[in-house]
JSON list of C-alpha atoms and ligand atoms in Angstrom, two decimals:
[
{"chain": "A", "resi": 1104, "resn": "UNK", "atom": "CA", "xyz": [-13.15, 29.10, -80.20]},
{"chain": "A", "resi": 1105, "resn": "UNK", "atom": "CA", "xyz": [-13.38, 29.20, -76.42]},
{"chain": "A", "resi": 1106, "resn": "UNK", "atom": "CA", "xyz": [-14.42, 32.24, -74.48]},
{"chain": "A", "resi": 1107, "resn": "UNK", "atom": "CA", "xyz": [-11.84, 33.49, -71.99]},
{"chain": "A", "resi": 1108, "resn": "UNK", "atom": "CA", "xyz": [-14.16, 32.49, -69.18]},
{"chain": "A", "resi": 1109, "resn": "UNK", "atom": "CA", "xyz": [-14.32, 28.93, -70.43]},
{"chain": "A", "resi": 1110, "resn": "UNK", "atom": "CA", "xyz": [-10.57, 28.83, -70.98]},
{"chain": "A", "resi": 1111, "resn": "UNK", "atom": "CA", "xyz": [-10.02, 29.92, -67.38]},
{"chain": "A", "resi": 1112, "resn": "UNK", "atom": "CA", "xyz": [-12.36, 27.20, -66.18]},
{"chain": "A", "resi": 1113, "resn": "UNK", "atom": "CA", "xyz": [-10.34, 24.59, -68.08]},
{"chain": "A", "resi": 1114, "resn": "UNK", "atom": "CA", "xyz": [-7.09, 25.94, -66.63]},
{"chain": "A", "resi": 1115, "resn": "UNK", "atom": "CA", "xyz": [-8.36, 25.48, -63.11]},
{"chain": "A", "resi": 1116, "resn": "UNK", "atom": "CA", "xyz": [-9.93, 22.15, -64.01]},
{"chain": "A", "resi": 1117, "resn": "UNK", "atom": "CA", "xyz": [-6.70, 20.74, -65.40]},
{"chain": "A", "resi": 1118, "resn": "UNK", "atom": "CA", "xyz": [-5.06, 21.18, -62.00]},
{"chain": "A", "resi": 1119, "resn": "UNK", "atom": "CA", "xyz": [-7.62, 18.84, -60.47]},
{"chain": "A", "resi": 1120, "resn": "UNK", "atom": "CA", "xyz": [-7.93, 16.23, -63.14]},
{"chain": "A", "resi": 1121, "resn": "UNK", "atom": "CA", "xyz": [-6.63, 15.37, -66.56]},
{"chain": "A", "resi": 1122, "resn": "UNK", "atom": "CA", "xyz": [-8.42, 17.22, -69.31]},
{"chain": "A", "resi": 1123, "resn": "UNK", "atom": "CA", "xyz": [-9.99, 15.28, -72.11]},
{"chain": "A", "resi": 1124, "resn": "UNK", "atom": "CA", "xyz": [-8.31, 15.43, -75.48]},
{"chain": "A", "resi": 1125, "resn": "UNK", "atom": "CA", "xyz": [-11.01, 17.80, -76.71]},
{"chain": "A", "resi": 1126, "resn": "UNK", "atom": "CA", "xyz": [-10.56, 20.10, -73.72]},
{"chain": "A", "resi": 1127, "resn": "UNK", "atom": "CA", "xyz": [-6.80, 20.14, -74.09]},
{"chain": "A", "resi": 1128, "resn": "UNK", "atom": "CA", "xyz": [-6.99, 21.06, -77.74]},
{"chain": "A", "resi": 1129, "resn": "UNK", "atom": "CA", "xyz": [-9.54, 23.80, -77.13]},
{"chain": "A", "resi": 1130, "resn": "UNK", "atom": "CA", "xyz": [-7.50, 25.28, -74.33]},
{"chain": "A", "resi": 1131, "resn": "UNK", "atom": "CA", "xyz": [-4.25, 25.11, -76.24]},
{"chain": "A", "resi": 1132, "resn": "UNK", "atom": "CA", "xyz": [-5.85, 26.75, -79.24]},
{"chain": "A", "resi": 1133, "resn": "UNK", "atom": "CA", "xyz": [-7.20, 29.54, -77.10]},
{"chain": "A", "resi": 1134, "resn": "UNK", "atom": "CA", "xyz": [-3.88, 30.08, -75.34]},
{"chain": "A", "resi": 1135, "resn": "UNK", "atom": "CA", "xyz": [-2.10, 30.32, -78.66]},
{"chain": "A", "resi": 1136, "resn": "UNK", "atom": "CA", "xyz": [-4.31, 33.22, -79.61]},
{"chain": "A", "resi": 1137, "resn": "UNK", "atom": "CA", "xyz": [-5.03, 34.94, -76.33]},
{"chain": "A", "resi": 1138, "resn": "UNK", "atom": "CA", "xyz": [-2.19, 36.64, -74.53]},
{"chain": "A", "resi": 1139, "resn": "UNK", "atom": "CA", "xyz": [-4.25, 37.40, -71.43]},
{"chain": "A", "resi": 1140, "resn": "UNK", "atom": "CA", "xyz": [-5.12, 33.76, -70.92]},
{"chain": "A", "resi": 1141, "resn": "UNK", "atom": "CA", "xyz": [-1.54, 32.66, -71.54]},
{"chain": "A", "resi": 1142, "resn": "UNK", "atom": "CA", "xyz": [-0.54, 34.93, -68.69]},
{"chain": "A", "resi": 1143, "resn": "UNK", "atom": "CA", "xyz": [-3.36, 33.55, -66.61]},
{"chain": "A", "resi": 1144, "resn": "UNK", "atom": "CA", "xyz": [-2.31, 29.97, -67.32]},
{"chain": "A", "resi": 1145, "resn": "UNK", "atom": "CA", "xyz": [1.18, 30.81, -66.13]},
{"chain": "A", "resi": 1146, "resn": "UNK", "atom": "CA", "xyz": [-0.24, 32.14, -62.87]},
{"chain": "A", "resi": 1147, "resn": "UNK", "atom": "CA", "xyz": [-2.34, 29.04, -62.40]},
{"chain": "A", "resi": 1148, "resn": "UNK", "atom": "CA", "xyz": [0.72, 26.86, -62.88]},
{"chain": "A", "resi": 1149, "resn": "UNK", "atom": "CA", "xyz": [2.73, 28.87, -60.37]},
{"chain": "A", "resi": 1150, "resn": "UNK", "atom": "CA", "xyz": [-0.10, 28.67, -57.90]},
{"chain": "A", "resi": 1151, "resn": "UNK", "atom": "CA", "xyz": [-0.34, 24.95, -58.41]},
{"chain": "A", "resi": 1152, "resn": "UNK", "atom": "CA", "xyz": [3.38, 24.53, -57.80]},
{"chain": "A", "resi": 1153, "resn": "UNK", "atom": "CA", "xyz": [3.12, 26.62, -54.64]},
{"chain": "A", "resi": 1154, "resn": "UNK", "atom": "CA", "xyz": [0.39, 24.31, -53.44]},
{"chain": "A", "resi": 1155, "resn": "UNK", "atom": "CA", "xyz": [2.69, 21.37, -54.00]},
{"chain": "A", "resi": 1156, "resn": "UNK", "atom": "CA", "xyz": [5.43, 23.02, -51.99]},
{"chain": "A", "resi": 1157, "resn": "UNK", "atom": "CA", "xyz": [3.09, 23.49, -49.06]},
{"chain": "A", "resi": 1158, "resn": "UNK", "atom": "CA", "xyz": [2.03, 19.93, -48.76]},
{"chain": "A", "resi": 1159, "resn": "UNK", "atom": "CA", "xyz": [2.47, 17.35, -51.42]},
{"chain": "A", "resi": 1160, "resn": "UNK", "atom": "CA", "xyz": [5.76, 16.33, -52.90]},
{"chain": "A", "resi": 1161, "resn": "UNK", "atom": "CA", "xyz": [7.00, 18.25, -55.88]},
{"chain": "A", "resi": 1162, "resn": "UNK", "atom": "CA", "xyz": [7.18, 16.66, -59.28]},
{"chain": "A", "resi": 1163, "resn": "UNK", "atom": "CA", "xyz": [10.80, 16.78, -60.38]},
{"chain": "A", "resi": 1164, "resn": "UNK", "atom": "CA", "xyz": [10.40, 18.97, -63.44]},
{"chain": "A", "resi": 1165, "resn": "UNK", "atom": "CA", "xyz": [13.02, 21.54, -62.54]},
{"chain": "A", "resi": 1166, "resn": "UNK", "atom": "CA", "xyz": [16.70, 20.81, -62.17]},
{"chain": "A", "resi": 1167, "resn": "UNK", "atom": "CA", "xyz": [17.73, 24.07, -60.55]},
{"chain": "A", "resi": 1168, "resn": "UNK", "atom": "CA", "xyz": [17.00, 22.84, -57.06]},
{"chain": "A", "resi": 1169, "resn": "UNK", "atom": "CA", "xyz": [19.84, 22.02, -54.68]},
{"chain": "B", "resi": 387, "resn": "ZN", "atom": "ZN1", "xyz": [-8.58, 34.35, -73.44]}
]
């Protein structure tokens, strides 16, 4: 079981590169049990999307755009 600190590191890491299978599983397992880190992961994702909006093109994951 990951520590929250380690889980947070993986969350930030996964924005820069693809996580390994092992890392993904560990993170997912932790998120399924830790509400605080789930919330944190959501924030990381939002932040990442904001970064995309500032510079790079957005991945078309959401259909609610004009
Ligand atoms: Zn946690």
